[in-house]
Amino acid sequence: MKKAIKLVGVLTAVFALMFTVACGNGEKDNASAGNGGKTLTLGVWKGTEAENTTRKKLIADFEKASGIKVKEKVYNDYETQLQTDLVGGTAPDVFYVDAYLAPSLIEKKVLAPLDDYITKTKDFDTEDFYKPVYKAFTGEDKVQYGLSKDYSTLGIFYNEKMFADAGIDPNTIPTTADKMGAFLENLKAKLPKDVVPSAFTADLARQMYIAQSSGEPIITKDGYSNLDNPKIITALQPLVDWYQKGLIKRPADLGQDWSGDSFGAGKAAMMVEGNWAIAHLEQNFPDVKFGTKEVPTIDGKKGTMVFTVSYAMNAAAKDKDAAWELIEYFTGKTGMKTWAEGASVLPSRQSVAKEMNIESDAILQPFVAGAEYATPWQDGTTLSIVSDQYKNMLPSALKGEMTLKEAMKKATETANNDIKTQLKN
């Protein structure tokens, strides 16, 4: 989540012909011909042990299928090191791109357009991708600059034992936001005094879909903050009201750094978090039995956030045809299934999710459902500035040091001063 990167081909007739013969269902039957001696570099950040092991298997499978060798370049400080490599002309041929940072990389023209490759590759079905995760890497010019490898969405987690002890059926958790306040008050009355109804992360990455639920964007078309828009303030106001009533609290209020730890430690009966918290809870809090639900609708509209990372091609890659082969294989049905199963992540292709029967998993189902309608954590090149000021000022409103209107006005003014400077440069 906190990784940041401050940082774009035309197929030859021979390559197009090779793909017509070699590709089937987005995969290669025998792609090794003509690729002997080719080597690609793949830029990644260090993931979990399962991710690192699975990626090595995926690379080995690709090498066998294509005849192309792949060298991993694992960055410890992805932001600084990749930026340095891009400037110095030594960046990998293919590398991870977080949706959050895609607009700035597209603007810097360091990512190669993929549309020609996609169009000329037989049976590479882009409609198979969940729309929000696919569009997260579509530029304002409607060109595709990356293909999602996996994704995460937000959902509600609830502690089964706490709910049972409180005599509350988890199925009564509201499906609409307008009823959540009353539900949290009832839950609070039945919980131990040292347990808060829900943990809450005061972060725009978690609340962007709430802020924009009225249809007003948090960032204007010109790239400036719109956080002080009255409709956005109205949409966010319930969070402040709930906090001041003790219905939701931040992890810092509960003695932890993250909601997943607050929930696992029994400090909160609920939390809104991403599906990445599932493995964390199972590994670190195995005695905590939990269930999940979709986040409630707002004014009848479903919403959540989606976080996704793509494989993107370096615009300066010397062998773009080979680079595309890697991206195609890794994001094709076979490669994606290998990755999703081994790394325990959610596949970006609907067909792979269906083949893995993910929707039958009661814990994962709410997160899979969210992929259909989620808001990508991405919005132009100034989102980081707006997000930082939201995070800086929202606590003042939560604590009652100023009204939410005052806090968002201050956040907007500060952000826009910084944005004006950035846009001038």
GROMACS .gro file of C-alpha atoms in nm:
model
  425
    1MET     CA    1   0.000   0.000   0.000
    2LYS     CA    2   0.268   0.244   0.097
    3LYS     CA    3   0.497   0.163  -0.192
    4ALA     CA    4   0.537   0.469  -0.406
    5ILE     CA    5   0.711   0.520  -0.735
    6LYS     CA    6   0.783   0.874  -0.857
    7LEU     CA    7   0.853   0.821  -1.194
    8VAL     CA    8   0.662   0.513  -2.175
    9GLY     CA    9   0.544  -0.093  -3.002
   10VAL     CA   10   0.455  -0.196  -3.287
   11LEU     CA   11   0.479  -0.569  -3.361
   12THR     CA   12   0.677  -0.674  -3.662
   13ALA     CA   13   0.498  -0.873  -3.930
   14VAL     CA   14   0.709  -1.178  -3.847
   15PHE     CA   15   0.619  -1.157  -3.478
   16ALA     CA   16   0.252  -1.112  -3.557
   17LEU     CA   17   0.264  -1.422  -3.776
   18MET     CA   18   0.443  -1.617  -3.503
   19PHE     CA   19   0.172  -1.527  -3.254
   20THR     CA   20  -0.103  -1.622  -3.495
   21VAL     CA   21   0.048  -1.969  -3.517
   22ALA     CA   22   0.173  -2.008  -3.161
   23CYS     CA   23  -0.101  -1.860  -2.946
   24GLY     CA   24  -0.415  -2.031  -2.834
   25ASN     CA   25  -0.651  -1.915  -2.554
   26GLY     CA   26  -0.397  -1.648  -2.463
   27GLU     CA   27  -0.126  -1.911  -2.406
   28LYS     CA   28   0.155  -2.050  -2.622
   29ASP     CA   29   0.154  -2.409  -2.742
   30ASN     CA   30   0.520  -2.397  -2.843
   31ALA     CA   31   0.664  -2.050  -2.814
   32SER     CA   32   1.029  -2.140  -2.777
   33ALA     CA   33   1.107  -2.135  -3.148
   34GLY     CA   34   1.319  -1.836  -3.245
   35ASN     CA   35   1.366  -1.713  -2.888
   36GLY     CA   36   1.684  -1.894  -2.800
   37GLY     CA   37   1.938  -1.662  -2.640
   38LYS     CA   38   1.690  -1.389  -2.552
   39THR     CA   39   1.694  -1.256  -2.196
   40LEU     CA   40   1.452  -1.020  -2.022
   41THR     CA   41   1.474  -0.842  -1.690
   42LEU     CA   42   1.169  -0.832  -1.465
   43GLY     CA   43   1.149  -0.563  -1.195
   44VAL     CA   44   0.960  -0.651  -0.877
   45TRP     CA   45   0.949  -0.568  -0.509
   46LYS     CA   46   0.998  -0.835  -0.248
   47GLY     CA   47   0.666  -0.993  -0.157
   48THR     CA   48   0.557  -1.262   0.083
   49GLU     CA   49   0.736  -1.594   0.087
   50ALA     CA   50   0.446  -1.748  -0.106
   51GLU     CA   51   0.459  -1.471  -0.367
   52ASN     CA   52   0.836  -1.497  -0.413
   53THR     CA   53   0.823  -1.877  -0.449
   54THR     CA   54   0.531  -1.865  -0.692
   55ARG     CA   55   0.690  -1.595  -0.905
   56LYS     CA   56   0.999  -1.812  -0.949
   57LYS     CA   57   0.778  -2.100  -1.061
   58LEU     CA   58   0.594  -1.869  -1.301
   59ILE     CA   59   0.925  -1.754  -1.446
   60ALA     CA   60   1.043  -2.114  -1.488
   61ASP     CA   61   0.717  -2.207  -1.662
   62PHE     CA   62   0.748  -1.909  -1.895
   63GLU     CA   63   1.111  -1.986  -1.978
   64LYS     CA   64   1.017  -2.342  -2.069
   65ALA     CA   65   0.721  -2.232  -2.283
   66SER     CA   66   0.897  -1.945  -2.461
   67GLY     CA   67   1.268  -2.018  -2.465
   68ILE     CA   68   1.328  -1.669  -2.322
   69LYS     CA   69   1.538  -1.634  -2.009
   70VAL     CA   70   1.420  -1.402  -1.731
   71LYS     CA   71   1.637  -1.229  -1.472
   72GLU     CA   72   1.461  -1.091  -1.166
   73LYS     CA   73   1.558  -0.751  -1.035
   74VAL     CA   74   1.422  -0.727  -0.680
   75TYR     CA   75   1.416  -0.373  -0.547
   76ASN     CA   76   1.442  -0.306  -0.174
   77ASP     CA   77   1.350   0.062  -0.218
   78TYR     CA   78   1.128   0.043  -0.521
   79GLU     CA   79   1.055   0.415  -0.540
   80THR     CA   80   1.412   0.536  -0.538
   81GLN     CA   81   1.583   0.253  -0.722
   82LEU     CA   82   1.337   0.219  -1.011
   83GLN     CA   83   1.333   0.596  -1.059
   84THR     CA   84   1.711   0.597  -1.075
   85ASP     CA   85   1.712   0.310  -1.326
   86LEU     CA   86   1.451   0.476  -1.547
   87VAL     CA   87   1.650   0.798  -1.558
   88GLY     CA   88   1.974   0.611  -1.616
   89GLY     CA   89   1.834   0.388  -1.888
   90THR     CA   90   1.890   0.067  -1.690
   91ALA     CA   91   1.532  -0.010  -1.583
   92PRO     CA   92   1.394  -0.363  -1.637
   93ASP     CA   93   1.215  -0.457  -1.958
   94VAL     CA   94   0.897  -0.536  -1.763
   95PHE     CA   95   0.816  -0.416  -1.412
   96TYR     CA   96   0.540  -0.384  -1.155
   97VAL     CA   97   0.328  -0.069  -1.167
   98ASP     CA   98   0.084   0.016  -0.889
   99ALA     CA   99  -0.241   0.165  -1.019
  100TYR     CA  100  -0.192   0.455  -0.781
  101LEU     CA  101   0.124   0.557  -0.965
  102ALA     CA  102   0.030   0.466  -1.320
  103PRO     CA  103  -0.081   0.820  -1.423
  104SER     CA  104   0.256   0.976  -1.336
  105LEU     CA  105   0.447   0.703  -1.520
  106ILE     CA  106   0.221   0.740  -1.823
  107GLU     CA  107   0.272   1.115  -1.818
  108LYS     CA  108   0.651   1.063  -1.809
  109LYS     CA  109   0.618   0.835  -2.114
  110VAL     CA  110   0.819   0.556  -1.956
  111LEU     CA  111   0.550   0.291  -2.021
  112ALA     CA  112   0.501   0.135  -2.365
  113PRO     CA  113   0.146   0.122  -2.509
  114LEU     CA  114   0.012  -0.233  -2.520
  115ASP     CA  115  -0.290  -0.196  -2.750
  116ASP     CA  116  -0.122  -0.321  -3.069
  117TYR     CA  117   0.011  -0.628  -2.890
  118ILE     CA  118  -0.326  -0.703  -2.731
  119THR     CA  119  -0.510  -0.662  -3.062
  120LYS     CA  120  -0.274  -0.889  -3.256
  121THR     CA  121  -0.258  -1.165  -2.995
  122LYS     CA  122  -0.504  -1.441  -3.065
  123ASP     CA  123  -0.761  -1.510  -2.793
  124PHE     CA  124  -0.614  -1.264  -2.542
  125ASP     CA  125  -0.951  -1.173  -2.396
  126THR     CA  126  -0.935  -0.834  -2.223
  127GLU     CA  127  -1.308  -0.849  -2.148
  128ASP     CA  128  -1.222  -1.132  -1.911
  129PHE     CA  129  -1.055  -0.888  -1.672
  130TYR     CA  130  -1.273  -0.726  -1.407
  131LYS     CA  131  -1.342  -0.382  -1.555
  132PRO     CA  132  -1.217  -0.170  -1.261
  133VAL     CA  133  -0.879  -0.346  -1.250
  134TYR     CA  134  -0.836  -0.327  -1.627
  135LYS     CA  135  -0.930   0.040  -1.650
  136ALA     CA  136  -0.690   0.124  -1.368
  137PHE     CA  137  -0.413   0.107  -1.628
  138THR     CA  138  -0.594   0.279  -1.913
  139GLY     CA  139  -0.457   0.627  -1.974
  140GLU     CA  140  -0.659   0.939  -2.037
  141ASP     CA  141  -0.573   0.881  -2.403
  142LYS     CA  142  -0.770   0.551  -2.382
  143VAL     CA  143  -0.447   0.357  -2.439
  144GLN     CA  144  -0.366   0.052  -2.226
  145TYR     CA  145  -0.034   0.074  -2.040
  146GLY     CA  146  -0.047  -0.228  -1.810
  147LEU     CA  147  -0.230  -0.551  -1.731
  148SER     CA  148  -0.336  -0.634  -1.378
  149LYS     CA  149  -0.175  -0.934  -1.211
  150ASP     CA  150  -0.412  -0.949  -0.910
  151TYR     CA  151  -0.619  -0.719  -0.692
  152SER     CA  152  -0.757  -0.651  -0.345
  153THR     CA  153  -1.083  -0.486  -0.236
  154LEU     CA  154  -1.228  -0.376   0.097
  155GLY     CA  155  -1.485  -0.562   0.303
  156ILE     CA  156  -1.624  -0.583   0.655
  157PHE     CA  157  -1.464  -0.828   0.898
  158TYR     CA  158  -1.654  -0.929   1.213
  159ASN     CA  159  -1.550  -1.131   1.517
  160GLU     CA  160  -1.784  -1.430   1.538
  161LYS     CA  161  -1.740  -1.488   1.913
  162MET     CA  162  -1.795  -1.124   2.004
  163PHE     CA  163  -2.112  -1.113   1.801
  164ALA     CA  164  -2.234  -1.438   1.957
  165ASP     CA  165  -2.157  -1.313   2.309
  166ALA     CA  166  -2.343  -0.991   2.231
  167GLY     CA  167  -2.640  -1.186   2.100
  168ILE     CA  168  -2.621  -1.018   1.761
  169ASP     CA  169  -2.667  -1.208   1.437
  170PRO     CA  170  -2.394  -1.108   1.186
  171ASN     CA  171  -2.660  -1.122   0.915
  172THR     CA  172  -2.812  -0.810   1.072
  173ILE     CA  173  -2.503  -0.606   0.981
  174PRO     CA  174  -2.661  -0.334   0.766
  175THR     CA  175  -2.630  -0.355   0.392
  176THR     CA  176  -2.702   0.019   0.364
  177ALA     CA  177  -2.487   0.295   0.514
  178ASP     CA  178  -2.780   0.494   0.653
  179LYS     CA  179  -2.851   0.218   0.907
  180MET     CA  180  -2.493   0.161   1.017
  181GLY     CA  181  -2.486   0.426   1.288
  182ALA     CA  182  -2.779   0.274   1.479
  183PHE     CA  183  -2.631  -0.073   1.439
  184LEU     CA  184  -2.295   0.036   1.580
  185GLU     CA  185  -2.465   0.201   1.878
  186ASN     CA  186  -2.657  -0.118   1.955
  187LEU     CA  187  -2.339  -0.323   1.919
  188LYS     CA  188  -2.146  -0.090   2.147
  189ALA     CA  189  -2.406  -0.127   2.422
  190LYS     CA  190  -2.358  -0.504   2.421
  191LEU     CA  191  -1.978  -0.521   2.397
  192PRO     CA  192  -1.727  -0.512   2.685
  193LYS     CA  193  -1.629  -0.154   2.769
  194ASP     CA  194  -1.275  -0.199   2.640
  195VAL     CA  195  -1.393  -0.316   2.296
  196VAL     CA  196  -1.490  -0.069   2.023
  197PRO     CA  197  -1.755  -0.168   1.766
  198SER     CA  198  -1.524  -0.109   1.471
  199ALA     CA  199  -1.164  -0.020   1.393
  200PHE     CA  200  -1.125   0.256   1.136
  201THR     CA  201  -0.833   0.376   0.921
  202ALA     CA  202  -0.840   0.751   0.855
  203ASP     CA  203  -0.699   0.729   0.505
  204LEU     CA  204  -0.830   0.850   0.171
  205ALA     CA  205  -0.729   0.518   0.018
  206ARG     CA  206  -1.001   0.362   0.235
  207GLN     CA  207  -1.260   0.642   0.203
  208MET     CA  208  -1.232   0.767  -0.154
  209TYR     CA  209  -1.543   0.576  -0.265
  210ILE     CA  210  -1.737   0.725   0.028
  211ALA     CA  211  -1.620   1.078  -0.047
  212GLN     CA  212  -1.726   1.040  -0.412
  213SER     CA  213  -2.056   0.865  -0.344
  214SER     CA  214  -2.258   1.175  -0.436
  215GLY     CA  215  -2.093   1.187  -0.776
  216GLU     CA  216  -1.856   1.470  -0.690
  217PRO     CA  217  -1.489   1.387  -0.760
  218ILE     CA  218  -1.224   1.445  -0.495
  219ILE     CA  219  -0.998   1.591  -0.764
  220THR     CA  220  -1.109   1.836  -1.032
  221LYS     CA  221  -1.039   1.789  -1.402
  222ASP     CA  222  -0.754   2.037  -1.364
  223GLY     CA  223  -0.593   1.822  -1.096
  224TYR     CA  224  -0.685   2.032  -0.791
  225SER     CA  225  -0.834   1.917  -0.461
  226ASN     CA  226  -1.212   1.920  -0.430
  227LEU     CA  227  -1.223   1.791  -0.071
  228ASP     CA  228  -1.400   2.105   0.049
  229ASN     CA  229  -1.697   2.041  -0.180
  230PRO     CA  230  -2.014   2.048   0.038
  231LYS     CA  231  -2.137   1.716  -0.104
  232ILE     CA  232  -1.808   1.546  -0.024
  233ILE     CA  233  -1.815   1.684   0.330
  234THR     CA  234  -2.172   1.557   0.374
  235ALA     CA  235  -2.069   1.212   0.253
  236LEU     CA  236  -1.779   1.195   0.501
  237GLN     CA  237  -1.960   1.348   0.800
  238PRO     CA  238  -2.098   1.017   0.937
  239LEU     CA  239  -1.741   0.897   0.997
  240VAL     CA  240  -1.675   1.197   1.218
  241ASP     CA  241  -2.006   1.153   1.401
  242TRP     CA  242  -1.940   0.784   1.467
  243TYR     CA  243  -1.588   0.852   1.586
  244GLN     CA  244  -1.698   1.118   1.832
  245LYS     CA  245  -1.958   0.877   1.972
  246GLY     CA  246  -1.693   0.611   2.024
  247LEU     CA  247  -1.845   0.380   1.763
  248ILE     CA  248  -1.528   0.364   1.555
  249LYS     CA  249  -1.168   0.423   1.656
  250ARG     CA  250  -0.833   0.437   1.482
  251PRO     CA  251  -0.571   0.169   1.551
  252ALA     CA  252  -0.355   0.436   1.717
  253ASP     CA  253  -0.639   0.495   1.966
  254LEU     CA  254  -0.636   0.124   2.047
  255GLY     CA  255  -0.261   0.081   2.085
  256GLN     CA  256  -0.182  -0.070   1.744
  257ASP     CA  257  -0.044   0.048   1.412
  258TRP     CA  258  -0.300  -0.127   1.190
  259SER     CA  259  -0.665  -0.225   1.206
  260GLY     CA  260  -0.575  -0.588   1.138
  261ASP     CA  261  -0.381  -0.601   1.465
  262SER     CA  262  -0.653  -0.415   1.656
  263PHE     CA  263  -0.912  -0.661   1.532
  264GLY     CA  264  -0.689  -0.961   1.593
  265ALA     CA  265  -0.604  -0.845   1.945
  266GLY     CA  266  -0.974  -0.826   2.033
  267LYS     CA  267  -0.983  -0.447   2.059
  268ALA     CA  268  -1.254  -0.415   1.792
  269ALA     CA  269  -1.551  -0.633   1.699
  270MET     CA  270  -1.541  -0.522   1.335
  271MET     CA  271  -1.316  -0.354   1.084
  272VAL     CA  272  -1.319  -0.249   0.720
  273GLU     CA  273  -1.006  -0.389   0.558
  274GLY     CA  274  -0.872  -0.553   0.246
  275ASN     CA  275  -0.857  -0.924   0.180
  276TRP     CA  276  -0.484  -0.911   0.259
  277ALA     CA  277  -0.591  -0.913   0.625
  278ILE     CA  278  -0.722  -1.270   0.591
  279ALA     CA  279  -0.379  -1.434   0.578
  280HIS     CA  280  -0.253  -1.201   0.852
  281LEU     CA  281  -0.530  -1.303   1.088
  282GLU     CA  282  -0.497  -1.672   1.010
  283GLN     CA  283  -0.122  -1.666   1.066
  284ASN     CA  284  -0.097  -1.432   1.365
  285PHE     CA  285  -0.434  -1.468   1.538
  286PRO     CA  286  -0.539  -1.827   1.462
  287ASP     CA  287  -0.782  -1.838   1.755
  288VAL     CA  288  -0.987  -1.547   1.621
  289LYS     CA  289  -1.282  -1.678   1.420
  290PHE     CA  290  -1.417  -1.420   1.179
  291GLY     CA  291  -1.659  -1.370   0.896
  292THR     CA  292  -1.680  -1.112   0.619
  293LYS     CA  293  -1.944  -0.901   0.446
  294GLU     CA  294  -1.956  -0.652   0.162
  295VAL     CA  295  -1.936  -0.289   0.271
  296PRO     CA  296  -2.281  -0.124   0.279
  297THR     CA  297  -2.429   0.060  -0.014
  298ILE     CA  298  -2.453   0.439  -0.007
  299ASP     CA  299  -2.773   0.593  -0.142
  300GLY     CA  300  -2.851   0.261  -0.308
  301LYS     CA  301  -2.516   0.238  -0.486
  302LYS     CA  302  -2.258  -0.032  -0.421
  303GLY     CA  303  -1.904   0.082  -0.358
  304THR     CA  304  -1.564  -0.017  -0.227
  305MET     CA  305  -1.199   0.040  -0.318
  306VAL     CA  306  -0.980  -0.177  -0.536
  307PHE     CA  307  -0.602  -0.188  -0.522
  308THR     CA  308  -0.416  -0.349  -0.808
  309VAL     CA  309  -0.068  -0.383  -0.960
  310SER     CA  310   0.011  -0.446  -1.324
  311TYR     CA  311   0.290  -0.579  -1.538
  312ALA     CA  312   0.398  -0.292  -1.763
  313MET     CA  313   0.652  -0.270  -2.043
  314ASN     CA  314   0.944  -0.030  -2.032
  315ALA     CA  315   0.914   0.211  -2.325
  316ALA     CA  316   1.290   0.176  -2.365
  317ALA     CA  317   1.290  -0.206  -2.368
  318LYS     CA  318   1.517  -0.327  -2.648
  319ASP     CA  319   1.307  -0.632  -2.734
  320LYS     CA  320   0.946  -0.529  -2.689
  321ASP     CA  321   0.817  -0.840  -2.864
  322ALA     CA  322   0.979  -1.062  -2.603
  323ALA     CA  323   0.864  -0.829  -2.324
  324TRP     CA  324   0.507  -0.867  -2.447
  325GLU     CA  325   0.542  -1.244  -2.449
  326LEU     CA  326   0.622  -1.230  -2.078
  327ILE     CA  327   0.331  -0.996  -1.997
  328GLU     CA  328   0.095  -1.207  -2.205
  329TYR     CA  329   0.197  -1.528  -2.033
  330PHE     CA  330   0.192  -1.386  -1.681
  331THR     CA  331  -0.151  -1.226  -1.726
  332GLY     CA  332  -0.297  -1.501  -1.942
  333LYS     CA  333  -0.527  -1.763  -1.795
  334THR     CA  334  -0.266  -2.028  -1.722
  335GLY     CA  335  -0.007  -1.792  -1.579
  336MET     CA  336  -0.259  -1.603  -1.370
  337LYS     CA  337  -0.401  -1.923  -1.224
  338THR     CA  338  -0.052  -2.036  -1.125
  339TRP     CA  339   0.008  -1.700  -0.959
  340ALA     CA  340  -0.327  -1.674  -0.782
  341GLU     CA  341  -0.319  -2.028  -0.644
  342GLY     CA  342   0.043  -2.018  -0.533
  343ALA     CA  343   0.052  -1.664  -0.394
  344SER     CA  344  -0.300  -1.682  -0.241
  345VAL     CA  345  -0.419  -1.367  -0.417
  346LEU     CA  346  -0.733  -1.282  -0.612
  347PRO     CA  347  -0.701  -1.328  -0.990
  348SER     CA  348  -0.785  -1.032  -1.212
  349ARG     CA  349  -0.950  -1.255  -1.471
  350GLN     CA  350  -1.310  -1.361  -1.408
  351SER     CA  351  -1.260  -1.694  -1.586
  352VAL     CA  352  -0.970  -1.782  -1.355
  353ALA     CA  353  -1.175  -1.691  -1.048
  354LYS     CA  354  -1.452  -1.915  -1.177
  355GLU     CA  355  -1.214  -2.201  -1.250
  356MET     CA  356  -1.070  -2.169  -0.898
  357ASN     CA  357  -1.427  -2.159  -0.759
  358ILE     CA  358  -1.333  -1.861  -0.543
  359GLU     CA  359  -1.689  -1.735  -0.504
  360SER     CA  360  -1.777  -2.051  -0.311
  361ASP     CA  361  -1.540  -1.937  -0.036
  362ALA     CA  362  -1.762  -1.749   0.210
  363ILE     CA  363  -1.469  -1.542   0.341
  364LEU     CA  364  -1.348  -1.433  -0.002
  365GLN     CA  365  -1.687  -1.387  -0.169
  366PRO     CA  366  -1.744  -1.024  -0.054
  367PHE     CA  367  -1.405  -0.921  -0.191
  368VAL     CA  368  -1.464  -1.091  -0.524
  369ALA     CA  369  -1.805  -0.928  -0.550
  370GLY     CA  370  -1.644  -0.588  -0.496
  371ALA     CA  371  -1.424  -0.629  -0.803
  372GLU     CA  372  -1.730  -0.569  -1.021
  373TYR     CA  373  -1.804  -0.219  -0.893
  374ALA     CA  374  -1.500  -0.095  -0.699
  375THR     CA  375  -1.330   0.243  -0.733
  376PRO     CA  376  -0.961   0.204  -0.827
  377TRP     CA  377  -0.715   0.378  -0.595
  378GLN     CA  378  -0.600   0.610  -0.870
  379ASP     CA  379  -0.684   0.959  -0.989
  380GLY     CA  380  -0.426   1.150  -1.186
  381THR     CA  381  -0.082   1.274  -1.089
  382THR     CA  382  -0.184   1.486  -0.788
  383LEU     CA  383  -0.365   1.221  -0.583
  384SER     CA  384  -0.073   1.173  -0.345
  385ILE     CA  385  -0.081   1.543  -0.250
  386VAL     CA  386  -0.457   1.541  -0.189
  387SER     CA  387  -0.431   1.214   0.003
  388ASP     CA  388  -0.153   1.345   0.228
  389GLN     CA  389  -0.351   1.653   0.326
  390TYR     CA  390  -0.665   1.449   0.392
  391LYS     CA  391  -0.464   1.226   0.621
  392ASN     CA  392  -0.308   1.529   0.791
  393MET     CA  393  -0.632   1.716   0.855
  394LEU     CA  394  -0.902   1.452   0.912
  395PRO     CA  395  -0.777   1.368   1.265
  396SER     CA  396  -0.843   1.728   1.371
  397ALA     CA  397  -1.207   1.688   1.270
  398LEU     CA  398  -1.233   1.347   1.437
  399LYS     CA  399  -1.101   1.486   1.765
  400GLY     CA  400  -1.333   1.788   1.749
  401GLU     CA  401  -1.049   2.037   1.719
  402MET     CA  402  -1.226   2.181   1.415
  403THR     CA  403  -1.531   2.094   1.210
  404LEU     CA  404  -1.501   1.861   0.912
  405LYS     CA  405  -1.578   2.159   0.687
  406GLU     CA  406  -1.290   2.355   0.839
  407ALA     CA  407  -1.055   2.058   0.817
  408MET     CA  408  -1.132   1.987   0.453
  409LYS     CA  409  -1.104   2.355   0.366
  410LYS     CA  410  -0.758   2.363   0.520
  411ALA     CA  411  -0.663   2.036   0.349
  412THR     CA  412  -0.780   2.173   0.014
  413GLU     CA  413  -0.598   2.504   0.048
  414THR     CA  414  -0.270   2.340   0.143
  415ALA     CA  415  -0.297   2.070  -0.121
  416ASN     CA  416  -0.381   2.318  -0.396
  417ASN     CA  417  -0.083   2.537  -0.312
  418ASP     CA  418   0.141   2.234  -0.350
  419ILE     CA  419  -0.038   2.121  -0.666
  420LYS     CA  420   0.000   2.464  -0.823
  421THR     CA  421   0.375   2.441  -0.766
  422GLN     CA  422   0.388   2.087  -0.908
  423LEU     CA  423   0.188   2.174  -1.218
  424LYS     CA  424   0.410   2.475  -1.288
  425ASN     CA  425   0.712   2.250  -1.285
   0.00000   0.00000   0.00000
